[in-house]
Coordinates of C-alpha atoms and ligand atoms in Angstrom, one line a residue:
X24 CA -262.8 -154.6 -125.0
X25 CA -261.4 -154.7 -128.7
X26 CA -259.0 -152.7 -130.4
X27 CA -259.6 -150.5 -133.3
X28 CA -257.1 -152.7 -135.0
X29 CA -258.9 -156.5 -134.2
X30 CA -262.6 -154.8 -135.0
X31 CA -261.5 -153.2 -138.2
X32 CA -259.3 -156.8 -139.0
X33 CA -262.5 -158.7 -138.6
X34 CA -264.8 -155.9 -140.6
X35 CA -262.4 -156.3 -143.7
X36 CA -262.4 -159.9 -143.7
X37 CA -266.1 -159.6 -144.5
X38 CA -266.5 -157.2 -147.3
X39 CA -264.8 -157.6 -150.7
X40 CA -265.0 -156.1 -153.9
X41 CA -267.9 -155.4 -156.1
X42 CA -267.9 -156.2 -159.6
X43 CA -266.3 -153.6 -162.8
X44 CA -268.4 -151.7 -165.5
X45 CA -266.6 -150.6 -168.6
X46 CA -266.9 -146.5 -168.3
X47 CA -265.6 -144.2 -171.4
X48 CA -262.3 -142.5 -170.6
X49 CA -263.1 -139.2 -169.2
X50 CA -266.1 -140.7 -166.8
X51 CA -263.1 -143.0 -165.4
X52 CA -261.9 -139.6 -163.4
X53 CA -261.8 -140.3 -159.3
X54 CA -262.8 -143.9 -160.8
X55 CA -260.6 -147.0 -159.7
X56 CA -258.9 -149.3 -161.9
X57 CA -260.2 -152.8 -162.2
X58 CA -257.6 -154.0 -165.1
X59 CA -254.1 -153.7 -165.5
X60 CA -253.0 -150.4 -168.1
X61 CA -249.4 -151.8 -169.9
X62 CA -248.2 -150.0 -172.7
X63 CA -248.5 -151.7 -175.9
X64 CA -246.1 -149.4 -178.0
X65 CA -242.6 -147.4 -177.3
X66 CA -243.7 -143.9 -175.9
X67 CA -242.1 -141.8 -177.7
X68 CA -242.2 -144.6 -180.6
X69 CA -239.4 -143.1 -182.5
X70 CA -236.4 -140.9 -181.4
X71 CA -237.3 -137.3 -182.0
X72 CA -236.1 -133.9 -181.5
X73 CA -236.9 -131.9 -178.0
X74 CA -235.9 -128.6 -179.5
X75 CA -236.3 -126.5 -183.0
X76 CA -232.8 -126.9 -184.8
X77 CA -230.6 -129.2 -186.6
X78 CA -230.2 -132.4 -186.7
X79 CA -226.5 -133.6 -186.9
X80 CA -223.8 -136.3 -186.1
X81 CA -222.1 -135.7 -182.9
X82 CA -219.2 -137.1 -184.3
X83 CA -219.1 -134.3 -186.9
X84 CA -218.7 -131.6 -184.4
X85 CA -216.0 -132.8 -182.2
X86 CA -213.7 -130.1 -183.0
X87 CA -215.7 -127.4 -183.7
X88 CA -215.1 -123.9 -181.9
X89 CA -216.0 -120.0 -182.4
X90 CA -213.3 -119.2 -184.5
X91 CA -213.6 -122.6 -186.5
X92 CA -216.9 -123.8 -186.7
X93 CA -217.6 -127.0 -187.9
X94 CA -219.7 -126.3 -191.9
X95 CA -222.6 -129.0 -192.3
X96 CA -224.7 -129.4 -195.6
X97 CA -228.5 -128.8 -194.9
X98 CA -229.9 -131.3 -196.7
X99 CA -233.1 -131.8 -196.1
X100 CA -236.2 -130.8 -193.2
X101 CA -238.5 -133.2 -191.0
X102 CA -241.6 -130.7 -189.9
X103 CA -243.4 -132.3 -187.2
X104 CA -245.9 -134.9 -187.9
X105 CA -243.4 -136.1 -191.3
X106 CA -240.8 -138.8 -191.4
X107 CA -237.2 -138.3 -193.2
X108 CA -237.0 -139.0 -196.6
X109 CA -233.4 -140.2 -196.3
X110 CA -230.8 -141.0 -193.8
X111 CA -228.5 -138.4 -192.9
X112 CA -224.8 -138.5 -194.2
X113 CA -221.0 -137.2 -192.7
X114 CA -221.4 -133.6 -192.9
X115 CA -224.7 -133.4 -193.2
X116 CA -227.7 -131.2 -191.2
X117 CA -231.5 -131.7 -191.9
X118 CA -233.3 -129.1 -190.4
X119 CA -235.7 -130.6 -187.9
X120 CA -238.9 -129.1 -185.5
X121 CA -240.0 -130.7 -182.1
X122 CA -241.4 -133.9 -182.0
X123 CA -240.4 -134.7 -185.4
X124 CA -238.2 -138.0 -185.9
X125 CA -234.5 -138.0 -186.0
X126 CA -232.8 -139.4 -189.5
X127 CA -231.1 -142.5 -189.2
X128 CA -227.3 -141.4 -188.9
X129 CA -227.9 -138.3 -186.9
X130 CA -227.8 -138.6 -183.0
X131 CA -228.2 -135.7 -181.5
X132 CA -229.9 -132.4 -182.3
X133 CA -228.4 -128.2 -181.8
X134 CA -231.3 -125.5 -180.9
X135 CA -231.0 -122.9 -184.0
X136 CA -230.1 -120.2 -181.7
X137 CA -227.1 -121.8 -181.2
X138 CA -226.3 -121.2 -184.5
X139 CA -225.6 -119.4 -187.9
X140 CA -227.1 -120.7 -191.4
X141 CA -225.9 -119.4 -194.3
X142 CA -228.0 -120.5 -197.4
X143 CA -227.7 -123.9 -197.5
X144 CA -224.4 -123.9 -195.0
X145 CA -225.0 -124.6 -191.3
X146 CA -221.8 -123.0 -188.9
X147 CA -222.1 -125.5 -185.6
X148 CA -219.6 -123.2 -183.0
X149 CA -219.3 -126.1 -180.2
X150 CA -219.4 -129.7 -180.1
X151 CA -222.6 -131.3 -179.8
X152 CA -222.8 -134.3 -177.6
X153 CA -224.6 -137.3 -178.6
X154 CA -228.2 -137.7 -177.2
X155 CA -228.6 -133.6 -176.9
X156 CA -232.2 -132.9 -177.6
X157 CA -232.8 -136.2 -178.4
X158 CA -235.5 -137.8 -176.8
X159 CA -234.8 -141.5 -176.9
X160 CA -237.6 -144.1 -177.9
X161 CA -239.7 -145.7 -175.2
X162 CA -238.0 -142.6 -173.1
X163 CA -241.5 -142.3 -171.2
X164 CA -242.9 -145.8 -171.4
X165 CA -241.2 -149.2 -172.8
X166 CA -243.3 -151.4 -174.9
X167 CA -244.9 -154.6 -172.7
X168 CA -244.2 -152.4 -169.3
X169 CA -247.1 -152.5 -167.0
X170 CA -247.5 -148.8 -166.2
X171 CA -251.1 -148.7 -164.0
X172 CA -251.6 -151.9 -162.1
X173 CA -255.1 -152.4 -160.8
X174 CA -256.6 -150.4 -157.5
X175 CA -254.9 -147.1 -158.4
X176 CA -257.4 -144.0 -158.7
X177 CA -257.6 -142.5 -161.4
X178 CA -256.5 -138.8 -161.6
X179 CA -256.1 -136.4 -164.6
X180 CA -252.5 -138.1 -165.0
X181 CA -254.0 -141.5 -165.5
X182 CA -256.7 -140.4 -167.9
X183 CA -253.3 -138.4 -170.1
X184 CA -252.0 -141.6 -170.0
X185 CA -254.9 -144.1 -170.9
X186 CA -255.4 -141.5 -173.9
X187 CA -251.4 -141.5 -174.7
X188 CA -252.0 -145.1 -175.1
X189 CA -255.2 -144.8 -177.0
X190 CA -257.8 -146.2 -174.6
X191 CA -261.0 -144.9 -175.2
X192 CA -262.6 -146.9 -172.7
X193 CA -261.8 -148.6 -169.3
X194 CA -262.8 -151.3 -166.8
X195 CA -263.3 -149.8 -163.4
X196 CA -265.1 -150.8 -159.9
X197 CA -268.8 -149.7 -159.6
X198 CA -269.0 -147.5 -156.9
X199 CA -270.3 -149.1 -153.4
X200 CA -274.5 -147.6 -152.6
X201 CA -274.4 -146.7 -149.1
X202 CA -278.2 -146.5 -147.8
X203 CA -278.1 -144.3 -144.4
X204 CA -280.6 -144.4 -142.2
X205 CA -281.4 -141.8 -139.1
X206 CA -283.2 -143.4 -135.9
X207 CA -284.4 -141.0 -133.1
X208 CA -287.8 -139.7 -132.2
X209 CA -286.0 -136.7 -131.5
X210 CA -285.0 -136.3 -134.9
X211 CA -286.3 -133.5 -137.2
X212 CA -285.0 -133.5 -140.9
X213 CA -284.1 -130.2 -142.8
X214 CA -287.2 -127.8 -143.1
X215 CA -288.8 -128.7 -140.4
X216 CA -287.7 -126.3 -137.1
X217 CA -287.3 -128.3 -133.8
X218 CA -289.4 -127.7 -131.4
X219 CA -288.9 -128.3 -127.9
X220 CA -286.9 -131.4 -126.8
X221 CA -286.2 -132.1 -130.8
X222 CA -282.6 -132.3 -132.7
X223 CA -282.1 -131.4 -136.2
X224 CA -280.4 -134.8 -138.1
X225 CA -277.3 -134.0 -139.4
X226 CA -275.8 -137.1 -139.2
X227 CA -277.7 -138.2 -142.4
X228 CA -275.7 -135.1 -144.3
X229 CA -272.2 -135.4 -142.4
X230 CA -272.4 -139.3 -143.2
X231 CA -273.4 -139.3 -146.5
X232 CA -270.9 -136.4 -147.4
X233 CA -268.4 -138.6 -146.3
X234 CA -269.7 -141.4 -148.2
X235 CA -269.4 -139.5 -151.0
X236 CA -265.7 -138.5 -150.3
X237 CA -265.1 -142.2 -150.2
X238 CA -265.9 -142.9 -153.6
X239 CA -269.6 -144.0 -152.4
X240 CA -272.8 -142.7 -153.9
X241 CA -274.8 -141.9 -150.9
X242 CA -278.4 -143.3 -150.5
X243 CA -280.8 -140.9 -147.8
X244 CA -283.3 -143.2 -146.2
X245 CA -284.7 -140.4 -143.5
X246 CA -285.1 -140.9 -140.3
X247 CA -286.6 -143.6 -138.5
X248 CA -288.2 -143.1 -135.1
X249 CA -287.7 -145.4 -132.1
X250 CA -290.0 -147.9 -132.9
X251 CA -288.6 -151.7 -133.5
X252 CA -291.0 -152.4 -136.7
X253 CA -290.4 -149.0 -138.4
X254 CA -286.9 -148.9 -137.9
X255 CA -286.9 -153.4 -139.4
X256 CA -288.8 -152.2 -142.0
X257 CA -286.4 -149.5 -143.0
X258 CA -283.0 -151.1 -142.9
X259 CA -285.0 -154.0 -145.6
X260 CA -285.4 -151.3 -148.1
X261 CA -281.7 -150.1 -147.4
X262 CA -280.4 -153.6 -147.8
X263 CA -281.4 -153.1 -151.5
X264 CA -278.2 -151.0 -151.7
X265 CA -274.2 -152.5 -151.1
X266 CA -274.0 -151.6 -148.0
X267 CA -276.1 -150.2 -145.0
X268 CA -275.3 -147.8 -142.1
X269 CA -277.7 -146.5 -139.5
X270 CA -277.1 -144.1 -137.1
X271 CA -278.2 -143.8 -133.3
X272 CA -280.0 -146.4 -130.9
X273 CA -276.7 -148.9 -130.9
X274 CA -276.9 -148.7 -126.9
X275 CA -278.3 -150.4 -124.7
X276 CA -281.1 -147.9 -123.7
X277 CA -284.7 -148.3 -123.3
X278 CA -284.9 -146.6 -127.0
X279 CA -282.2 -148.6 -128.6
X280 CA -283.8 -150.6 -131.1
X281 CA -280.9 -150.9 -133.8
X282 CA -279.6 -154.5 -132.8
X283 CA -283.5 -155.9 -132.3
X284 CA -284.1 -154.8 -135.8
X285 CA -281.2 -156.5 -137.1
X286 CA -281.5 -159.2 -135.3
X287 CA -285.3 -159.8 -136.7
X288 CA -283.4 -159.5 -140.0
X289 CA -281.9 -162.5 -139.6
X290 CA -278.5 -160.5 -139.4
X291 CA -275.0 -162.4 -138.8
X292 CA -274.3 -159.6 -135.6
X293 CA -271.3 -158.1 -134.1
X294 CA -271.9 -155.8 -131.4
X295 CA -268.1 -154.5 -130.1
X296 CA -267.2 -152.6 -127.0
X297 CA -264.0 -151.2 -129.3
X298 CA -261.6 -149.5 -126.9
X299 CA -261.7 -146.1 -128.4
X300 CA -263.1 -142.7 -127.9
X301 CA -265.1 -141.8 -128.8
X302 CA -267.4 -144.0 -130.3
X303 CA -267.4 -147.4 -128.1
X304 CA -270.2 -149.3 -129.1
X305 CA -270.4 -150.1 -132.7
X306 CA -272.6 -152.7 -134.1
X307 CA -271.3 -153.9 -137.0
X308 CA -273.0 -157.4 -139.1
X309 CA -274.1 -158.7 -142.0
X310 CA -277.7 -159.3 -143.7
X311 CA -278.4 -161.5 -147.3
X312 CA -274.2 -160.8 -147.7
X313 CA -274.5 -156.8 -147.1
X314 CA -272.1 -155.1 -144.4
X315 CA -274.4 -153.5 -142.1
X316 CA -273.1 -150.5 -139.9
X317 CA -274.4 -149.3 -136.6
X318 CA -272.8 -146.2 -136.0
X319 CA -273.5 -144.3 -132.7
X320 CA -275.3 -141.2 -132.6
X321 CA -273.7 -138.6 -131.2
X322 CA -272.7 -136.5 -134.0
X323 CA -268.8 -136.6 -133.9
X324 CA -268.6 -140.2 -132.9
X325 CA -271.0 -141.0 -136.1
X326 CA -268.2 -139.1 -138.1
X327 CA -265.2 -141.0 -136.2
X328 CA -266.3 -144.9 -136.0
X329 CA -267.1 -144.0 -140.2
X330 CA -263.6 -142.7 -140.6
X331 CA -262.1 -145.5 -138.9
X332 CA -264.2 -148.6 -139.7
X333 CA -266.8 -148.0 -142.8
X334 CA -264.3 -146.0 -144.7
X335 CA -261.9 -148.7 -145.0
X336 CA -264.5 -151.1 -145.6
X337 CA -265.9 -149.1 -148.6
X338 CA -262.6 -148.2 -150.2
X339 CA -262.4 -152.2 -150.2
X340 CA -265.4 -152.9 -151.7
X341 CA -265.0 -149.7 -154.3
X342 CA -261.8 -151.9 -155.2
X343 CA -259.0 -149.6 -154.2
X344 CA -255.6 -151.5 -153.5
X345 CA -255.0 -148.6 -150.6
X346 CA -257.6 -148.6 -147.7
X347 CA -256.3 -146.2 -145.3
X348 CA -255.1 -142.2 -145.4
X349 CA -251.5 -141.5 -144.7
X350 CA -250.1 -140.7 -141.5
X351 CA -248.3 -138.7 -139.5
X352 CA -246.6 -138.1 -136.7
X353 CA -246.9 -135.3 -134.4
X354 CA -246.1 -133.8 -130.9
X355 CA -248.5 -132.9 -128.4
X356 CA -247.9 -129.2 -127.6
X357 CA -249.7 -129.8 -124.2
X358 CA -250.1 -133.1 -122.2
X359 CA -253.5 -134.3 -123.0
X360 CA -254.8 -136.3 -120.3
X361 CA -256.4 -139.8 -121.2
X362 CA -258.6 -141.3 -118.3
X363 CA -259.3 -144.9 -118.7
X364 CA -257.3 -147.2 -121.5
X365 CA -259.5 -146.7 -124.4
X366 CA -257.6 -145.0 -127.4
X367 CA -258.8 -141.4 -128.2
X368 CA -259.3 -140.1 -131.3
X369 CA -259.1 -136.4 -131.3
X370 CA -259.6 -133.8 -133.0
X371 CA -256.4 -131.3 -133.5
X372 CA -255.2 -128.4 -135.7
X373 CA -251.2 -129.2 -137.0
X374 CA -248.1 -126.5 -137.0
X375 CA -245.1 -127.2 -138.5
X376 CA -241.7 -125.9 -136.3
X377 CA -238.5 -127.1 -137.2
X378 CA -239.4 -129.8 -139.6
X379 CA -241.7 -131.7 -136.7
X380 CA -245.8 -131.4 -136.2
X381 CA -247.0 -130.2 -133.3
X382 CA -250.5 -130.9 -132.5
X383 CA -253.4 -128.9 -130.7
X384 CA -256.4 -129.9 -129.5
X385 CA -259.5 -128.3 -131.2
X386 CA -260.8 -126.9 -127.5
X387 CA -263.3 -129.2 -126.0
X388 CA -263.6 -132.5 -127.2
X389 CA -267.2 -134.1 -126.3
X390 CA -268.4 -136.5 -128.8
X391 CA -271.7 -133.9 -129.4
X392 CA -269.3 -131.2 -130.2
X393 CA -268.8 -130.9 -133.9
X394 CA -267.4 -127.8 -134.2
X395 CA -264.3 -129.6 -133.1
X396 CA -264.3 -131.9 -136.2
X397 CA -265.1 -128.4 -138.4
X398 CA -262.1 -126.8 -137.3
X399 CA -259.4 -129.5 -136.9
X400 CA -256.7 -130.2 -139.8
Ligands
AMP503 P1 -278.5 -142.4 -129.2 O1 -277.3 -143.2 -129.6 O2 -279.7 -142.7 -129.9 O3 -278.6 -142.5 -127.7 O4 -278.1 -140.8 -129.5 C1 -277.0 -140.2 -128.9 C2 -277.1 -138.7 -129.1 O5 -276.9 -138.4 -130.5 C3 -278.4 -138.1 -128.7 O6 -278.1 -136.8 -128.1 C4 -279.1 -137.9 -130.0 O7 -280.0 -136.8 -130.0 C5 -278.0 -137.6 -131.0 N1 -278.3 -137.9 -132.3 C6 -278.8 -139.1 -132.7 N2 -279.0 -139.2 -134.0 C7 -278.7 -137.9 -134.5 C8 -278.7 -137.4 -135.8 N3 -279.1 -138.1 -136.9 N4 -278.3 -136.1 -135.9 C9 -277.8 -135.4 -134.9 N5 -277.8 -135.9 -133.6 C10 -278.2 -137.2 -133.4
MG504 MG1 -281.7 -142.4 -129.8

């Protein structure tokens, strides 16, 4: 048998990226960068003042106090949005408003609460340091930096940015279509009631829900039932999209047509015994250069071989520079037994004591059961 690690090492080596579309900046949101973002200006690109007040030389207040103040000329006002109209002279103020440019000469700026104006006389009653309420140029981003580098997802952060920096427009990834196809002539689809001996698909709706929560769009090709030519002629349609995944009849049962079917479409096939629970066989392959999935069918090890094997593979292709979730460590709070030496995945809730996580199992944990993927962290 395989590990998780070896299959998912020889899945990735197969996919790659897909090609970039140019989308306008808000439509870039949950996107992911397929160009470089560097900063072609100083952000701020002057020096300018963090605070309604004065702006002054330090240099003038150095000895300033309560009882003496240091007594500046006011000679002049920069509004926001204005430039000064002359530099700013020993023993001079200019009254200045956020965001508006410091004067040459003056280095640092005092809030006007923190002091008392008489007509054209400004009373300073502490020294000033230089750089107070001064933001410097380039302060948030330096001229030539690269600031977003390719790969990154872009969040309402990035699009503040993009627009700080005047990009209307941006390259990203196009997003991966997943076409998902159902087999089982067992299988009901939604509106229709099962009658006896039938299952309602929900793998179709769990799967394509998580496609979309990997940056996917989703592509629903129904249910197929067990029946070689049907389920052939099916997965040619869904290799119209990026990348295919079927669900079900990856055994080796009577019924288990999946690998036959790909087979007959002249698929490049990888059927793996991966050591894992649940979820052992996994067919995985490719067709005319599209990744082809054959996920198993019981309804929790549908969710878990896509978490572990097509996730990765579609955040690849969707371009992002990150493939996998973060993790953690955590502490069993009760021995969980493990017959056999395939790896489980299982499904816990998470407690925090004492700065360390502490996991518990989400009660029985049979590969049907998918209530214990609803209520685990
Ligand atoms: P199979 O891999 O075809 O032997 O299916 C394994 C189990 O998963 C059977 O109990 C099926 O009824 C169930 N199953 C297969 N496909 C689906 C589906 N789309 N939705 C829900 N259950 C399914
Ligand atoms: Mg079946």
């Amino acid at each position: 048998m395989m590990s998780v690690e070896e299959a998912l090492d020889r899945i990735l080596s197969r996919v790659s990226p897909l090609g970039t579309e140019r989308v306008d900046l808000l439509s870039a949101l949950g996107r992911v960068l397929a160009e470089p973002v560097a900063a072609h200006i100083n952000i701020p690109a002057w020096a300018n003042s963090s605070m309604d007040g004065y702006a002054v030389r330090s240099r003038d207040t150095e000895r300033a106090s309560r009882e003496r103040p240091a007594l500046l000329a006011i000679v002049g006002r920069i509004p926001a949005g204005r430039v000064p109209e002359k530099p700013l002279g020993p023993g001079e103020a200019f009254r200045i408003f956020t965001g508006a440019p410091l004067p040459s000469g003056a280095d640092s700026v005092i809030p006007q609460e923190d002091v008392e104006v008489m007509g054209l006389e400004l009373q300073v009653p502490h020294p000033v340091s230089q750089g107070e309420f001064v933001r410097p140029i380039g302060e948030d981003l330096r001229a030539g930096e690269t600031v977003l580098l390719p790969g990154r997802q872009v969040g309402p952060a990035e699009i503040g940015l993009l627009a700080m920096l005047g990009w209307g427009q941006v390259e990203v990834y196009r997003r991966p279509r997943v076409a998902i196809v159902s087999t089982g002539d067992e299988l009901v689809d939604l509106g229709v009631t099962p009658g006896p001996g039938q299952t309602q698909n929900s793998n179709t709706y769990s799967l394509m829900a998580q496609v979309l929560e990997s940056r996917g769009v989703p592509e629903n090709l129904g249910v197929a039932p067990d029946r070689l030519e049907v389920i052939e002629e099916r997965f040619r349609w869904g290799l119209s999209a990026d990348l295919l995944i079927s669900s079900a009849g990856v055994s080796v049962g009577d019924y288990d047509y999946v690998r036959e079917a790909l087979t007959r479409l002249g698929a490049d096939l990888h059927l793996w015994q991966v050591a894992m629970r649940p979820g052992k066989p996994i067919t995985f392959g490719t067709a005319a250069g599209r990744p082809i999935f054959g996920l198993p069918g019981n309804p929790v090890s549908a969710m878990v071989t896509f978490e572990l094997f097509v996730r990765p593979a579609l955040r690849k292709m969707g371009g992002h520079a990150e493939l996998q979730r973060p993790q953690l460590l955590a502490r069993a709070l009760a021995p969980i037994p493990n017959p056999g030496r395939r790896r489980g995945y299982l499904r816990v809730t998470l407690e925090r004591r004492n700065g360390e996580y502490w996991a518990r199992l989400t009660g029985e944990q049979g590969s049907a059961i998918l209530r214990s993927m609803v209520t685990a962290d």
